[in-house]
Coordinates of C-alpha atoms in Angstrom, one line a residue:
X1 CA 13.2 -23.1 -0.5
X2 CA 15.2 -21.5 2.1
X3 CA 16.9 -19.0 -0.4
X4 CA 13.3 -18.3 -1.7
X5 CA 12.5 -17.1 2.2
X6 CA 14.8 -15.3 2.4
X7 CA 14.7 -13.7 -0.8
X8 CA 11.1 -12.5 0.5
X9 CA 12.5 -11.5 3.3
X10 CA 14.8 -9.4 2.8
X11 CA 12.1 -7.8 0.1
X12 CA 9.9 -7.6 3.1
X13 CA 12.9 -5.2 5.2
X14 CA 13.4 -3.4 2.3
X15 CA 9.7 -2.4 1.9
X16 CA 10.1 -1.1 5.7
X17 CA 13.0 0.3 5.3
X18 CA 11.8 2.4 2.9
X19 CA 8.6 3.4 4.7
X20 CA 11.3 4.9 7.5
X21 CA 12.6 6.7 5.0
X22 CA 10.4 8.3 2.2
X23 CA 6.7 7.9 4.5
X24 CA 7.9 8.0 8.7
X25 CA 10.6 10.5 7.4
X26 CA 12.9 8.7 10.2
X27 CA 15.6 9.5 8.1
X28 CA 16.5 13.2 6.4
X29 CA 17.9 13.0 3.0
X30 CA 22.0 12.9 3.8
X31 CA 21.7 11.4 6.6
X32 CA 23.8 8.2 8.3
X33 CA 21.6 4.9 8.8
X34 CA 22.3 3.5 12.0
X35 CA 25.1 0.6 12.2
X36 CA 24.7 -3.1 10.8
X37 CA 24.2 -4.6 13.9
X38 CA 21.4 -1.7 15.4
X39 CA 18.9 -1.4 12.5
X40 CA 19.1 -5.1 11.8
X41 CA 18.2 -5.8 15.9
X42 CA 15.5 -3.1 15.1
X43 CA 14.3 -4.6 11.8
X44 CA 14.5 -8.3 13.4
X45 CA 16.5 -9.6 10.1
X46 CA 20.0 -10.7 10.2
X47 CA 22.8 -8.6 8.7
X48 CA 22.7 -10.7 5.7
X49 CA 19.1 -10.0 5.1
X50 CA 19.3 -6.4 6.0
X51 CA 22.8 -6.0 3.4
X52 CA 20.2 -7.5 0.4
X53 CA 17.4 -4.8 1.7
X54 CA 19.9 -2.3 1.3
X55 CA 21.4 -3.7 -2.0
X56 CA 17.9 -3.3 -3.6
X57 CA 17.6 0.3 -2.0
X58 CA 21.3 1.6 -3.5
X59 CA 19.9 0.3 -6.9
X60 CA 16.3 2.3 -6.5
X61 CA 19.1 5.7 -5.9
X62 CA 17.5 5.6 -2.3
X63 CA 20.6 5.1 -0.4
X64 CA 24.4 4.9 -0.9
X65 CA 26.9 3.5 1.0
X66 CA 30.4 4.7 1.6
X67 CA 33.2 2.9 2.3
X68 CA 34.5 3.2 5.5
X69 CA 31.8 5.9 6.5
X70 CA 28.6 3.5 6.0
X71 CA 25.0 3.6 4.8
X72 CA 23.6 7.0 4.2
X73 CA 20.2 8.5 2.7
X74 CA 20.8 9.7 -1.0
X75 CA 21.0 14.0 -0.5
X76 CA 18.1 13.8 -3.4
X77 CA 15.3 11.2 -3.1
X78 CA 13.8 9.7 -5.7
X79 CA 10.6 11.6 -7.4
X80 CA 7.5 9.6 -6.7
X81 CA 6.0 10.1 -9.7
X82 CA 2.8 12.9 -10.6
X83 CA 1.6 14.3 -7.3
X84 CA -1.9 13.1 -7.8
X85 CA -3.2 14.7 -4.4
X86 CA -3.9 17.7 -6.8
X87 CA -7.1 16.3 -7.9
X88 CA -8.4 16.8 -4.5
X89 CA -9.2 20.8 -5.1
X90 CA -11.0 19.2 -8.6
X91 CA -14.4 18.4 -7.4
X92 CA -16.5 17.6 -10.1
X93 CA -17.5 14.1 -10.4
X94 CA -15.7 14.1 -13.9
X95 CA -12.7 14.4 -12.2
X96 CA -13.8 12.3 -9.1
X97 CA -14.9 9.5 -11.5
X98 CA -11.5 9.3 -13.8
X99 CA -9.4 8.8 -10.4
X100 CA -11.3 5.9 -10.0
X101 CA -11.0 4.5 -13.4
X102 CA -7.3 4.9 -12.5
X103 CA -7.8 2.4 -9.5
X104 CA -10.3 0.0 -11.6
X105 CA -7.6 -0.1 -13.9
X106 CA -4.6 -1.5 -11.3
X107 CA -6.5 -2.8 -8.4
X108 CA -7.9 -6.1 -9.6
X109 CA -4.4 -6.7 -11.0
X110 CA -2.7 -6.0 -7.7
X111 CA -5.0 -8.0 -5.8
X112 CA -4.2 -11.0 -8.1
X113 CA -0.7 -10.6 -7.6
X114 CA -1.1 -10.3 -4.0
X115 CA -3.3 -13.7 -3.8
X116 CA 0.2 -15.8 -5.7
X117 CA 2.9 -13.3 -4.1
X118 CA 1.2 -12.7 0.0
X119 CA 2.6 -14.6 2.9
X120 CA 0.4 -16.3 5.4
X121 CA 1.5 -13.6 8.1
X122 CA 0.5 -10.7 5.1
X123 CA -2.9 -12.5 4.6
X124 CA -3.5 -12.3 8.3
X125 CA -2.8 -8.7 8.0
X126 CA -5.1 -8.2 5.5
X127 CA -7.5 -10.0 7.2
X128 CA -7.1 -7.9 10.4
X129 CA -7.6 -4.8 8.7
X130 CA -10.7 -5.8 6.9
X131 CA -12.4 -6.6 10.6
X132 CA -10.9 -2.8 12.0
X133 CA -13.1 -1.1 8.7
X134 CA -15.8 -3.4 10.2
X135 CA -15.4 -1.7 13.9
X136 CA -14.4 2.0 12.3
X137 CA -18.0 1.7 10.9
X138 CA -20.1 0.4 13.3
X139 CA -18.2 3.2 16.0
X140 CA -18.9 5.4 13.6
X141 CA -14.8 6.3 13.3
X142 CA -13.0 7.1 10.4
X143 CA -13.9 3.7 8.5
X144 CA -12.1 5.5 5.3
X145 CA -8.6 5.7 6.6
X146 CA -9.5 2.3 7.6
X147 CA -10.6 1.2 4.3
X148 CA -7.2 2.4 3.0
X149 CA -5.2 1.0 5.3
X150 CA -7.2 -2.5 4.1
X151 CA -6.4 -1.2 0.3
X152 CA -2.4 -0.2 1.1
X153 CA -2.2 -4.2 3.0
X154 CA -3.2 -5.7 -0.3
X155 CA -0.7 -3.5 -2.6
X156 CA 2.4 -4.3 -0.3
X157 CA 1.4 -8.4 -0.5
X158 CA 1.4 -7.8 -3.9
X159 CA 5.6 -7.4 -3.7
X160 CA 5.3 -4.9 -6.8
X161 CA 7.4 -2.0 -6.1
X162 CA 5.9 0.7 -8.7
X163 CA 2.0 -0.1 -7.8
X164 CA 3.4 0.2 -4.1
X165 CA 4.2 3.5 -4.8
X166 CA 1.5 4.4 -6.8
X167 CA -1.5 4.3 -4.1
X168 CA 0.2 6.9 -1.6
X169 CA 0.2 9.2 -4.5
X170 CA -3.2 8.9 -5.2
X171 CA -4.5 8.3 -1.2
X172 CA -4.9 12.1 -0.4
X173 CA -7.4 12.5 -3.7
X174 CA -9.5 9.7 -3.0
X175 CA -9.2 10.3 1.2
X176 CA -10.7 13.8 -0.2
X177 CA -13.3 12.2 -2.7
X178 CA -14.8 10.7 -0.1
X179 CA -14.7 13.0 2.6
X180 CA -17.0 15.4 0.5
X181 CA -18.9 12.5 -1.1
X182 CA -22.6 13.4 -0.9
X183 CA -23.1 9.7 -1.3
X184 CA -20.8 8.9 2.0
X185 CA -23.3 6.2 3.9
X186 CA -23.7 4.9 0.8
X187 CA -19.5 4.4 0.0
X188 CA -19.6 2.8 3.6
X189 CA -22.0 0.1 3.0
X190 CA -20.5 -0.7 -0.1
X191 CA -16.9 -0.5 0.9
X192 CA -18.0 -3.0 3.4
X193 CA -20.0 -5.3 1.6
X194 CA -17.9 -5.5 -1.1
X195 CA -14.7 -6.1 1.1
X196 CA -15.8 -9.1 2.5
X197 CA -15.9 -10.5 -0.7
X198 CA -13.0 -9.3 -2.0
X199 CA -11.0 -10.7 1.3
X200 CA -12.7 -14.2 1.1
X201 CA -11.2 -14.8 -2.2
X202 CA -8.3 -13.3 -1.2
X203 CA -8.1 -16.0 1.7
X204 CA -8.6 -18.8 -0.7
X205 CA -5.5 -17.4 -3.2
X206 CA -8.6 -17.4 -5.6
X207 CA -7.0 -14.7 -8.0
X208 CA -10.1 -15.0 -10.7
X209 CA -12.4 -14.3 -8.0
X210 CA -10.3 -11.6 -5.8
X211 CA -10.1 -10.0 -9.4
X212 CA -13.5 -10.1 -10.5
X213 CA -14.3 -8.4 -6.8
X214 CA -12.2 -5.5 -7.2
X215 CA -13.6 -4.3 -10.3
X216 CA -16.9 -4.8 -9.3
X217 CA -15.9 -2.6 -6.3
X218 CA -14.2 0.0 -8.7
X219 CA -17.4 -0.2 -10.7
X220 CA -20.0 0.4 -7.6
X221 CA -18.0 3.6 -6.5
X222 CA -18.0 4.7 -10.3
X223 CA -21.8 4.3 -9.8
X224 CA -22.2 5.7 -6.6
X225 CA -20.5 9.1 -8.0
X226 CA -22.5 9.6 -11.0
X227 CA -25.6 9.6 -8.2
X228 CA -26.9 13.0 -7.5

């Protein structure tokens, strides 16, 4: 049991570290990580924890170390894939509609994973960006970066590295989407109706039920789209 913790653990400091890296940009390609003892005070791991983090990162080409020199950011990072984002300047609801096929197609499996792999702390999470869509909404604030944040929680608790980087790719197309959505109001309502449901499933590790929720999400924006 402890080696299982800690296996999650250091999964958990590697998903950060990466984040630094390839989202914050706190680190430029070719450059030195700090030492052992300062990033693992900063990630609040110990070094053991943070030398698996890294171990999984060296295999992903992400970093390399060097003897005697340390930890440094690989010169050329990995390629994340098919920039997606370029959908965004396609705004027919052809196009519109197939990204969100995409997402019907992986979300309902992620958020079954996530309802066997989360930890109590990632379901709290979760849970605490479900209520901030709630507020975002009702202050009339930007409820869809909010919304996606809620969306991004649930991938990460999934502990799936590929679908973890799959929804940045495609955030900036669907941020778009819905940003010129004549049908806005009517995304809101159902982003937040239909999030409750998904997170009360997701609460009770139900992973039919949190499955079953995110298609039928998938499917009411599908519909929405196709409205004039």
């Amino acid at each position: 049991m402890a080696n299982e913790r800690r296996a999650k653990l250091s999964e958990q400091t590697s998903d950060r570290l990466y984040e630094m890296i390839v989202e914050e940009h706190r680190y430029a390609p070719g450059s030195k990580l700090p030492n052992e003892n300062e990033l693992s005070e900063e990630l609040q791991v110990s070094r053991t924890t943070l030398r698996e983090a890294i171990s999984f990162l060296v295999t992903q080409d992400l970093l390399e170390v060097r003897r005697g020199k340390g930890t440094f950011v690989t010169e050329q990072l990995p390629a994340k894939g098919l920039d997606l984002t370029s959908l965004a300047n396609m705004r027919s609801r052809v196009r519109a509609e197939d990204l969100f096929e995409m997402r019907l197609i992986f979300e309902p499996a992620t958020v079954a994973l996530a309802c066997q792999r989360a930890t109590d702390e990632e379901l709290k999470q979760i849970e605490k960006k479900a209520l901030h869509v709630e507020e975002a909404a009702a202050t009339n604030g930007d409820w869809p970066l909010a919304d996606q944040e809620f969306h991004w929680a649930i991938i990460k608790a999934s502990h799936n590295e590929y679908m973890r980087r799959l929804y940045p790719i495609i955030n900036g197309a669907v941020n778009e989407i819905v940003q010129i959505s004549q049908n806005r109001k009517h995304m809101q309502e159902t982003a937040l109706a239909d999030n409750r449901l998904i997170l009360e499933f997701l609460l009770q590790r139900d992973e039919v039920g949190a499955k079953h929720a995110m298609s039928i999400h998938m499917k009411h924006l599908i519909q929405i789209l196709h409205k004039p």
